[in-house]
XYZ file of C-alpha atoms in Angstrom:
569
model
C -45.216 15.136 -43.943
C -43.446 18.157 -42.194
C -40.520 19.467 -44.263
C -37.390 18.922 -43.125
C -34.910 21.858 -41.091
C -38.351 23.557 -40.386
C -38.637 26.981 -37.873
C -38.186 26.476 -34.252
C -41.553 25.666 -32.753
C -42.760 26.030 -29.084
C -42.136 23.308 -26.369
C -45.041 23.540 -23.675
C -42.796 22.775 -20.685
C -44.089 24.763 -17.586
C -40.985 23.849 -15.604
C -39.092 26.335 -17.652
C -41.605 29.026 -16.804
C -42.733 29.035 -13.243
C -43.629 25.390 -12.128
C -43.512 21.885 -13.450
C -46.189 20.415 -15.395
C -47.636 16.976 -14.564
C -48.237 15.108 -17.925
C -48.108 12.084 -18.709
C -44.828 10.793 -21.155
C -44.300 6.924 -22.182
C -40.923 5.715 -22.222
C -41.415 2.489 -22.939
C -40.588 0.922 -26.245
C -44.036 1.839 -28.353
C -44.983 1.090 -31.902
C -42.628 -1.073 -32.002
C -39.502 1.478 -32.007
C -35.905 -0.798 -31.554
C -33.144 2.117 -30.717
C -32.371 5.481 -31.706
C -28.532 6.881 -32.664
C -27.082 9.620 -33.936
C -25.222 9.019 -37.132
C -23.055 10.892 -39.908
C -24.453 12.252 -42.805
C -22.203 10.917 -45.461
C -21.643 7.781 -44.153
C -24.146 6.786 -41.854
C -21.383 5.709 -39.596
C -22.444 6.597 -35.119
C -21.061 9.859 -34.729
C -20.354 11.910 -30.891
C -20.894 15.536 -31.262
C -18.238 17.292 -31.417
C -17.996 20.409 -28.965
C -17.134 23.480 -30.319
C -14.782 25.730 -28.430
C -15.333 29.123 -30.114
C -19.201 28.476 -29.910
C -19.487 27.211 -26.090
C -21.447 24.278 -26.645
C -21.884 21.078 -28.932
C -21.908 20.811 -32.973
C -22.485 18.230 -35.483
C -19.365 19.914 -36.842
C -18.182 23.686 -37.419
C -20.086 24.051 -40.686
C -23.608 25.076 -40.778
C -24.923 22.201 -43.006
C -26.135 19.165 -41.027
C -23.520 16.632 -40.280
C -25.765 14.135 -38.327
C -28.941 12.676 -38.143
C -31.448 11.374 -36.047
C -31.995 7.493 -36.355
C -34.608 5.529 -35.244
C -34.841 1.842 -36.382
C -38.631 0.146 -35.813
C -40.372 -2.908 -36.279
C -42.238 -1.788 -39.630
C -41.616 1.090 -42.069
C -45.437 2.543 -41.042
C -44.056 3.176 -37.428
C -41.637 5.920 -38.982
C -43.666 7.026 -42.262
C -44.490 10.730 -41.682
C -42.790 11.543 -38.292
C -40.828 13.986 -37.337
C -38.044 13.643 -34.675
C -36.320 16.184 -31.758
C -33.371 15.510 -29.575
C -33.459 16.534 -25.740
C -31.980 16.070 -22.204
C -34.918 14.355 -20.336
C -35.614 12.756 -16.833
C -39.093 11.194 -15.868
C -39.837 12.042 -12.217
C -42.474 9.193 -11.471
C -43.181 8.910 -15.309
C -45.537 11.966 -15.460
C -43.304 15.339 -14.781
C -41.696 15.833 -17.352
C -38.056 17.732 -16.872
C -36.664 18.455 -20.598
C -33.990 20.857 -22.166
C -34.328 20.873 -25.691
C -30.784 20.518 -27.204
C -31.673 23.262 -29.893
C -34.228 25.473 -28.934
C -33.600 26.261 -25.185
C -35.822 26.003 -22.855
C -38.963 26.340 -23.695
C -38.480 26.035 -27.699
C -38.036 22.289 -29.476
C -37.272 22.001 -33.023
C -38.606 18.596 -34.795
C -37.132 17.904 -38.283
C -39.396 15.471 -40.244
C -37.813 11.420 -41.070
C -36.985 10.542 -44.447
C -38.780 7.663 -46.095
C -38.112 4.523 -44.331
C -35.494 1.995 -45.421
C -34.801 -1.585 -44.866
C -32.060 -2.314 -42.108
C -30.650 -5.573 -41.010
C -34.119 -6.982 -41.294
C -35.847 -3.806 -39.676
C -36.735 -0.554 -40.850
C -35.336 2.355 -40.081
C -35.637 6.467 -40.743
C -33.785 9.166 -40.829
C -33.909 12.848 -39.624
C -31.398 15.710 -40.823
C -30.230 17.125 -37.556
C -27.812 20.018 -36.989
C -26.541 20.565 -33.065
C -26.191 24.084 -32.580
C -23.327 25.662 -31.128
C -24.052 27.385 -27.394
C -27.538 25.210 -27.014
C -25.931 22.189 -25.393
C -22.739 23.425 -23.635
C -23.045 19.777 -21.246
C -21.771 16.526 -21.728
C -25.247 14.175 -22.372
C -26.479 11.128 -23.559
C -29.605 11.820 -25.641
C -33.534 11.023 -25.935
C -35.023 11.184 -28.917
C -38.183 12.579 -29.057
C -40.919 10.934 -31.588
C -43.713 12.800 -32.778
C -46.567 10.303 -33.101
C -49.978 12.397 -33.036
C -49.507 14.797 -35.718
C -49.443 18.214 -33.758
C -46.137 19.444 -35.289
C -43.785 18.929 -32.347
C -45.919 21.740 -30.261
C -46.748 19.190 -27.690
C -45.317 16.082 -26.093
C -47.595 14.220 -24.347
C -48.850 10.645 -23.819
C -49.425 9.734 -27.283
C -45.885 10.368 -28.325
C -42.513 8.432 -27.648
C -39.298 9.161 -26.318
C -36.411 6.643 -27.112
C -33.204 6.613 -25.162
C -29.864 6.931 -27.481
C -27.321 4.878 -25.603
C -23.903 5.984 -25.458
C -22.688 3.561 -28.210
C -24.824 4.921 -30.243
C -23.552 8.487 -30.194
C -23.609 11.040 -27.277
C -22.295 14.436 -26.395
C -18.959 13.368 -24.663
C -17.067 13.448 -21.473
C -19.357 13.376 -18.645
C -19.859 14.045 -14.885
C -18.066 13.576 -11.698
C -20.331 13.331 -8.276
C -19.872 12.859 -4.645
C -20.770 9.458 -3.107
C -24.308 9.873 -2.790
C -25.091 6.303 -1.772
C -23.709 7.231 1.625
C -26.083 10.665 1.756
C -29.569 7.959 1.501
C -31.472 9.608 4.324
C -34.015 6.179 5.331
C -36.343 8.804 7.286
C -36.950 11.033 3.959
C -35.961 8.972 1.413
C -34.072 11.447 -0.190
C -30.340 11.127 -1.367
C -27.791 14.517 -2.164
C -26.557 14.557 -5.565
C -23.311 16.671 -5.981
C -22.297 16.903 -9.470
C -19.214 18.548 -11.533
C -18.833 18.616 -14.763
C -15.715 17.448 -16.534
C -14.950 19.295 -19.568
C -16.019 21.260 -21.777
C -17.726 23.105 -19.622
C -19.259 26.514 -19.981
C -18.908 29.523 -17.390
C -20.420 29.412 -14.056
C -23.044 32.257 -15.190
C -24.641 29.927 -17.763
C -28.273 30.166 -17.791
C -28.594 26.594 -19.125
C -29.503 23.966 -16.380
C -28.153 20.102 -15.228
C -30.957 17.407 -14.773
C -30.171 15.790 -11.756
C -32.337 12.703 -10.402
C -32.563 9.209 -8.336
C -33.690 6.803 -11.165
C -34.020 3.323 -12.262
C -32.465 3.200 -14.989
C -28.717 4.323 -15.940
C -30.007 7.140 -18.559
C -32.665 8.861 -16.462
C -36.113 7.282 -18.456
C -37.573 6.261 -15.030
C -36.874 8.315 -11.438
C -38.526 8.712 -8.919
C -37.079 12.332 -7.989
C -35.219 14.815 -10.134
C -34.626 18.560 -10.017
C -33.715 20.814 -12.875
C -30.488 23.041 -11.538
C -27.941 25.279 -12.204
C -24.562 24.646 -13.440
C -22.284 22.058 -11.189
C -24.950 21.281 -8.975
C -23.999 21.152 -5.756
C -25.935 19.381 -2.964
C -28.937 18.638 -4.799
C -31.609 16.689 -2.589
C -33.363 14.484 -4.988
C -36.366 11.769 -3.839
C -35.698 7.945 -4.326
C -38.842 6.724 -3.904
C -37.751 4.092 -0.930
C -38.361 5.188 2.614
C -37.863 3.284 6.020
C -36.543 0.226 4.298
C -35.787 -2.822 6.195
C -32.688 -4.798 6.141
C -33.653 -8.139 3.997
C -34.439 -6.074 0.887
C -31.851 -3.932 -1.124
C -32.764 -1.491 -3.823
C -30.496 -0.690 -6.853
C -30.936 3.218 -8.084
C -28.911 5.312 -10.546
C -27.414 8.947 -9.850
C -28.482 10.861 -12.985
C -27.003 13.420 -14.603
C -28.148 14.551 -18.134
C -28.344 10.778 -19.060
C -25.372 9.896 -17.372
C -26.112 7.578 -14.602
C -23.638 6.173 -11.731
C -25.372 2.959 -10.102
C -25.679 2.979 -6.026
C -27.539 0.740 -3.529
C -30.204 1.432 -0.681
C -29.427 -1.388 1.587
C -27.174 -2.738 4.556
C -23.818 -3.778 4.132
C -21.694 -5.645 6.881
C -18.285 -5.670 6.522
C -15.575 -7.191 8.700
C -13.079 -4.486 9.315
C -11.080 -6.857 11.079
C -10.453 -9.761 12.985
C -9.303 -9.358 16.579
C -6.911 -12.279 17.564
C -5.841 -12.306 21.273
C -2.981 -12.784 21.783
C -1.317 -12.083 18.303
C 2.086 -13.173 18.786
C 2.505 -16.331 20.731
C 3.823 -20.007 20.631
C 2.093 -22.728 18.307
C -0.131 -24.389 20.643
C -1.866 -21.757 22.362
C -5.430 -20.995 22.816
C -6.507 -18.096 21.120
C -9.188 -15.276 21.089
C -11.290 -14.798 17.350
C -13.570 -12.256 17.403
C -14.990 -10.289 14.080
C -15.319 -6.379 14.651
C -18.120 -5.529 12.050
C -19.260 -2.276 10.624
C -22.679 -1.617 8.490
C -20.737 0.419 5.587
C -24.154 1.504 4.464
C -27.182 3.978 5.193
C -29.938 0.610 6.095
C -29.945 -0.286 9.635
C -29.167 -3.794 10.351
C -32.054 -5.772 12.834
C -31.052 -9.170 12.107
C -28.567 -11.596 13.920
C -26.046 -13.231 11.515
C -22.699 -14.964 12.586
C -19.266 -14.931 11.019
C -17.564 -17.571 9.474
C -13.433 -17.547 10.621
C -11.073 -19.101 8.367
C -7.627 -20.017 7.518
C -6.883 -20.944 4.341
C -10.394 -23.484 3.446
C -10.444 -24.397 6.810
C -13.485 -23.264 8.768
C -11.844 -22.630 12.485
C -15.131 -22.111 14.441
C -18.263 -19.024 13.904
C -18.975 -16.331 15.711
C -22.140 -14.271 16.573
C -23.069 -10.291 15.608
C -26.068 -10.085 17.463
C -28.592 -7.101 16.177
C -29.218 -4.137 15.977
C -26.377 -3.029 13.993
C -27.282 0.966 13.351
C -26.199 2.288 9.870
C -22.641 3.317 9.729
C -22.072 1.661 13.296
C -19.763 -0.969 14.435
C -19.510 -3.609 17.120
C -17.520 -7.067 18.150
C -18.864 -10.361 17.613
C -18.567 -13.050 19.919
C -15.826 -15.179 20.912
C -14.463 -18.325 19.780
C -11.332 -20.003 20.887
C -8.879 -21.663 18.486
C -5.901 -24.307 19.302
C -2.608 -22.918 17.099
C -1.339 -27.175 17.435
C -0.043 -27.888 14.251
C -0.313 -24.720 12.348
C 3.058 -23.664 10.389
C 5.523 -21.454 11.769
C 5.347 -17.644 11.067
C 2.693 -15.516 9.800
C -1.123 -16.888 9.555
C -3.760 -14.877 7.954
C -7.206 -15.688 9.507
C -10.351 -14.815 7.441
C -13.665 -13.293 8.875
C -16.571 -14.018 6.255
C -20.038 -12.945 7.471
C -23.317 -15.025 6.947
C -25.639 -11.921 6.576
C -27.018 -13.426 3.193
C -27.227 -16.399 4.510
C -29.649 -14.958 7.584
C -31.681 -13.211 5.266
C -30.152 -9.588 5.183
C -29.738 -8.342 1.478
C -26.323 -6.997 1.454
C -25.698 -4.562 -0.877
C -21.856 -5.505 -1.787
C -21.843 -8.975 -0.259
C -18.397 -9.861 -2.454
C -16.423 -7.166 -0.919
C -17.051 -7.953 3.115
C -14.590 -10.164 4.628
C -11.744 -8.722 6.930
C -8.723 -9.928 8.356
C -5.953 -10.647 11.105
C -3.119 -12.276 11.982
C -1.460 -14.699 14.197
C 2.528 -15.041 14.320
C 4.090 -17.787 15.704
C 6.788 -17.140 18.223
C 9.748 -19.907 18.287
C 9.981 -21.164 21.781
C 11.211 -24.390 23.413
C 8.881 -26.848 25.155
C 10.784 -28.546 27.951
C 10.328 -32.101 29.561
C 12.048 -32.604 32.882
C 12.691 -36.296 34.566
C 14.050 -37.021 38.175
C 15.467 -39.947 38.719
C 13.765 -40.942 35.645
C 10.384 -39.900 36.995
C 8.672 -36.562 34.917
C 8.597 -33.943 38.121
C 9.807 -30.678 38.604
C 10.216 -31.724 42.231
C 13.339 -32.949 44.229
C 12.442 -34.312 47.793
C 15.545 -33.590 50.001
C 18.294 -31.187 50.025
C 22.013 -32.997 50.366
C 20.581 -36.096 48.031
C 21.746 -36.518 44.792
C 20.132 -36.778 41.694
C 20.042 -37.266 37.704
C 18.544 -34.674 36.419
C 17.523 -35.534 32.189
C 16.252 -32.523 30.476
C 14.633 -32.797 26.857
C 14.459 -29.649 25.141
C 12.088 -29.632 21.311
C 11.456 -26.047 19.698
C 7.916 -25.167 18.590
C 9.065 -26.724 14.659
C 9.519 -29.925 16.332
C 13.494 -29.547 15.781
C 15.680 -30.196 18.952
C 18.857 -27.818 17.666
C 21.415 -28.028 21.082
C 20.511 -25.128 23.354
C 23.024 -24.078 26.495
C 21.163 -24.604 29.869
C 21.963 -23.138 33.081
C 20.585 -24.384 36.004
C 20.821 -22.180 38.784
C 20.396 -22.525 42.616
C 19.861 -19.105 44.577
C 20.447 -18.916 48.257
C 21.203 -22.206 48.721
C 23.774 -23.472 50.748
C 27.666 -21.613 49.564
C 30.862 -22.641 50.294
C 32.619 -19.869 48.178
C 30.495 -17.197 49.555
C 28.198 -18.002 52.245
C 24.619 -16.261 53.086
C 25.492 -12.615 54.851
C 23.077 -10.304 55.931
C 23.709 -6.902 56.292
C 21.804 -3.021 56.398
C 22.745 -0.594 54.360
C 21.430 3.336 54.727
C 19.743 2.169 51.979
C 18.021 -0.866 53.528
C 18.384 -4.313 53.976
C 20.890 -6.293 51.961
C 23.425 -9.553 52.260
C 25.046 -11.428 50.193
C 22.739 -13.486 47.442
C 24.534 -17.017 47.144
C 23.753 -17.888 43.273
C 25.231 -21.762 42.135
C 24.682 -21.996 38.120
C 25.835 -25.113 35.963
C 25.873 -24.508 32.727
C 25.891 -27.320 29.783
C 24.815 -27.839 26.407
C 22.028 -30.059 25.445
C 22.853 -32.652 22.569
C 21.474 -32.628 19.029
C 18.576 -34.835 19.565
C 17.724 -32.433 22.551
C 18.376 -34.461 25.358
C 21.046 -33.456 28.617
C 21.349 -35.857 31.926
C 23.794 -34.696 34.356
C 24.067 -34.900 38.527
C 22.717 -32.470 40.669
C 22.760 -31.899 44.477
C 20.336 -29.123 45.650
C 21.955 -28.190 48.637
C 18.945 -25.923 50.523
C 19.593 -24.190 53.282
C 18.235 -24.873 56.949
C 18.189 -21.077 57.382
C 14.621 -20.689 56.074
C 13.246 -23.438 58.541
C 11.084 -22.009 61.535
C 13.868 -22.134 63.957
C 15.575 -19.412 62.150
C 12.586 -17.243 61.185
C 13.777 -14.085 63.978
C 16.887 -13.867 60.725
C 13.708 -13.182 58.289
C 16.056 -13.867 55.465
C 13.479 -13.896 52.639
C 13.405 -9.813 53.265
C 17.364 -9.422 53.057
C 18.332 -12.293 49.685
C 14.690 -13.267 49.118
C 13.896 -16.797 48.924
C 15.590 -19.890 47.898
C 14.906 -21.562 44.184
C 16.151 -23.786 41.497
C 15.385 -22.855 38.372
C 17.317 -22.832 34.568
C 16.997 -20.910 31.624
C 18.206 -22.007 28.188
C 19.962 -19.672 25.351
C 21.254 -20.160 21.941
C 24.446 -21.283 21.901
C 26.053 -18.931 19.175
C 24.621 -15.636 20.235
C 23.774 -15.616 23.970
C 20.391 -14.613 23.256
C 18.029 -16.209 25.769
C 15.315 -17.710 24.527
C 11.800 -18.539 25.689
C 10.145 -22.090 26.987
C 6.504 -22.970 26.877
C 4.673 -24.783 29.488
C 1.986 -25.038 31.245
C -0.116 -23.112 28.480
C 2.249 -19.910 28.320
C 5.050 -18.411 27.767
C 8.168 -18.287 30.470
C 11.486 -17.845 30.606
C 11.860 -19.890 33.625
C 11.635 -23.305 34.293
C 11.392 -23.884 38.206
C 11.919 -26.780 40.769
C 10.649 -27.340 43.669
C 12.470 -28.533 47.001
C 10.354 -30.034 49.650
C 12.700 -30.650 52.635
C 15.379 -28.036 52.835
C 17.337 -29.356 55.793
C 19.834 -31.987 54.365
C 18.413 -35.418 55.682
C 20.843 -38.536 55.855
C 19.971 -41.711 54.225
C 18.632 -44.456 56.949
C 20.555 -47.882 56.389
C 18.325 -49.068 53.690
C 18.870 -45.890 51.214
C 23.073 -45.534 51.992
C 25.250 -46.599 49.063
C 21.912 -47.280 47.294
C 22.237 -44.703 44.711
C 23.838 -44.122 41.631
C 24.081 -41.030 39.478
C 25.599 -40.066 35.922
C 29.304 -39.451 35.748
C 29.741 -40.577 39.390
C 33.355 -42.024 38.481
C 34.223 -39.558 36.508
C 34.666 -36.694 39.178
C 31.177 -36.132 40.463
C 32.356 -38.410 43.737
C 35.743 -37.308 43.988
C 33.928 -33.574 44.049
C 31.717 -34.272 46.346
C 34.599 -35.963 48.800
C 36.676 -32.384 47.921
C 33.705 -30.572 49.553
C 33.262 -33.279 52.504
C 32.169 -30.760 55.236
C 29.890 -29.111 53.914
C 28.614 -32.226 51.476
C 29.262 -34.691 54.012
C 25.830 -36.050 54.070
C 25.501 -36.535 50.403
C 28.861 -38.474 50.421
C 26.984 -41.391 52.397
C 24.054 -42.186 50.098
C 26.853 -43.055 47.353
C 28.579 -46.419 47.198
């Protein structure tokens, strides 16, 4: 049995001296070892190294006596029975080069203290090794590999008949630990390398420290397994290390671990489609109208995308309709979807969040952070008034004659369904004026006259209905015969039209029709000369309000109403 606390004895580890030595080194769980910890003397309690400022570097504690020991718990006491044990830093490039920093002896020295006889442990069997951690030998934060001697050579060599067993960090580690750049984003698909930019968080010894980081792309979180790793200097900084995946496609992902002394960060080699956002066209607009969904999609990660895949848009649990991102998709690009078209009938008023949720798992791409993909947008809904118009109790927009009159009913329901009273003015422009009749003149700025504007103005009622008596009046000036006046050009055309506005403020407000948005709700006039009723049609009419001043009005303005007089009883 090798006594215990013996010299320092040599390490063969050619990467310390001019190039690295390919040898083979198990990791896997041999002889039936279970774990390995680090644990107080006294009590046998897990114990974290302490780091010692005077000294630079990690201690048991500041005494020289051993504090700690080396654990290793095993299947049978003749797995431990006349060991000995070393602690070390360690990556496995590919299993076989070995990069190690002895946590005593530097680089190129190891020091193996011999186990104690093996006790009986929560049905197990277990051995300890006294084991002092020397001040200015391991200045880094680290989690731990404890090195087994199993042939008998006194800790000279490591090689394939020995065993290394990983101390997790519950089990006792050299605190703190590493910060590092974002190196799933640096996975080069060409090389297969990644960059590995590490800092250490404290303690940390001076930039001119001779002792070195292992760095590498692994498989595991603690560095047992890599494929690439690089012994280098303090706070490595852009550190090119080899995954071991090149050219990948994009229906297979790869998980890998950023290692640093035994400290491992997981990232993926893979695609990932996200939505950034959904595009909704137009955003703001009336309940009822047709709208644009399209998904604007970006592959977040390094893997090219090659496959098709479509994207589910919903509100709520409600699946509105899919859309299409049709390959390629190049890593860290981004393109549209397709288009789908949704009807806003029915949905509530304000703001509505619509979901974009992409199928790429489902079409066979192996996302690498398929719970974290789905974008959105938004639709607002704009209050506006949908109007319904009757003539003579016929649904038109369209009076026949000029000089006939009519009852006009107007219906008036917001976009909530509610029919709150609105105030309507109905307007005829250059129809025919008694107060101020149609002028043309020329200014030195141009043409002008005078623009003969007629506006009623009521009030709709509070189940959103208004019928009054109207008389478009036209004007025979637009007909052919009086073309040579080319009135259009001086007062621009005749119309009837109203707009409606909210009776407390003023404010106008908008009507939708006709599948948009307008401020405007126009009528048309067919025959703008004033035609008198033949025998059948005089007196044959009847309109709202006719005794109650709407005759009497029309008799006050005889001459130039005369015609409409006669188709009234």
């Amino acid at each position: 049995m090798k006594k215990p606390q013996t010299a320092y004895k040599r390490l063969l580890l050619a990467v310390c001296i001019a190039s690295v030595l390919a040898i083979a080194l198990s990791f896997s769980v041999q002889a039936g070892y279970i774990n390995a910890s680090i644990v107080r003397v006294d009590n046998n309690v897990t114990q974290n190294v302490y780091y010692y400022d005077k000294g630079g570097g990690y201690k048991d504690n500041v005494g020289i006596t051993p504090d700690t020991k080396l654990r290793v718990c095993a299947d049978l006491a003749a797995d431990l029975a006349g060991k000995a044990a070393a602690a070390f830093y360690v990556m496995a490039p590919n299993n076989a080069t070995i990069f190690i920093y002895d946590i005593l002896g530097g680089d190129t020295v190891a020091r193996y203290v011999s186990f104690g006889a093996p006790f009986a442990y929560a049905g197990k069997f277990c051995a300890d090794a006294n084991f002092e951690f020397y001040a200015g030998r391991s200045p880094y934060p680290a989690k731990i590999f404890v090195g087994i001697d199993e042939d008998g050579d006194d800790g000279e060599i490591i090689d394939a008949n020995d065993t290394v067993v990983a101390v997790p960090s519950t089990n006792g580690y050299l605190p703190y630990g590493y910060s590092r750049n974002d190196v799933q984003s640096t996975y080069n698909p060409a090389t297969g390398n990644v960059t590995i930019d590490a800092t250490a968080t404290n303690p940390l010894v001076s930039q001119t420290a001779s002792t070195k980081l292992l760095v590498g792309s692994c498989t595991d979180d603690q560095g047992a397994n890599c494929s690439g790793a690089v012994r280098t200097s303090v706070d490595a900084g852009g550190v090119s290390v080899f995954t071991g995946i090149i050219g990948p496609s994009d229906s297979v992902n790869f998980t890998r671990y950023s290692v640093i002394n035994g400290f491992g960060v997981p990232y993926c080699i893979g695609p990932d489609a996200d939505v950034s956002y959904v595009s909704v066209v137009p955003s703001v607009a009336p309940k009822g109208t047709i709208v644009n969904l399209s998904a604007f999609v970006t592959n977040t990660n390094t893997v090219d995308i090659t496959t098709n895949f479509d994207v589910q848009m919903f509100v709520g649990a409600t699946n509105l309709c899919n859309v299409t991102l049709t390959a390629p998709l190049a890593a860290g690009a981004s393109k549209y979807t397709s288009t789908c078209l949704w009807n806003t009938t029915g949905i509530p008023s304000g703001t509505t969040t619509i979901i974009g949720h992409p199928l790429d798992v489902e079409a066979g791409i192996a996302d690498c952070d398929d719970g974290n993909d789905n974008g959105t947008g938004t639709f607002s809904t704009e209050l506006v008034y949908i109007p319904k118009v009757w003539i003579d109790g016929v649904e038109t927009n369209i009076f026949p004659d000029a000089g006939e009159p009519y009852n006009l009913t107007v219906y008036m329901v917001d976009s909530d369904g509610l029919t709150p009273p609105v105030e309507l003015r109905l307007t005829e422009e250059n129809g025919m004026s008694i107060f101020s009749p149609t002028q043309l003149y020329t200014l030195n700025t141009g043409k002008s006259g005078v623009i003969a504007k007629s506006t009623s103005v009521v009030t709709t009622d509070n189940t959103g209905y208004i019928t009054f008596a109207v008389v478009p009046t036209g004007t025979k000036l637009y007909e052919p015969e009086y073309s040579y006046l080319n009135l259009s050009s001086y007062v621009g055309n005749h119309s009837i039209y109203f707009k409606i506005y909210n009776i407390t403020t003023g404010a106008e407000l908008q009507m939708y029709f006709n599948n948009s948005k307008q401020s405007n709700f126009s009528f048309v006039l067919v025959n703008m000369t004033p035609r008198s009723p033949n025998a059948t049609e005089e007196n044959s009419k009847t309109v709202i309000n006719q005794n109650l001043l709407v005759k009497e009005a029309l008799d006050l303005a005889y001459r130039s109403l005369a015609t409409a007089v006669r188709w009234l009883k």
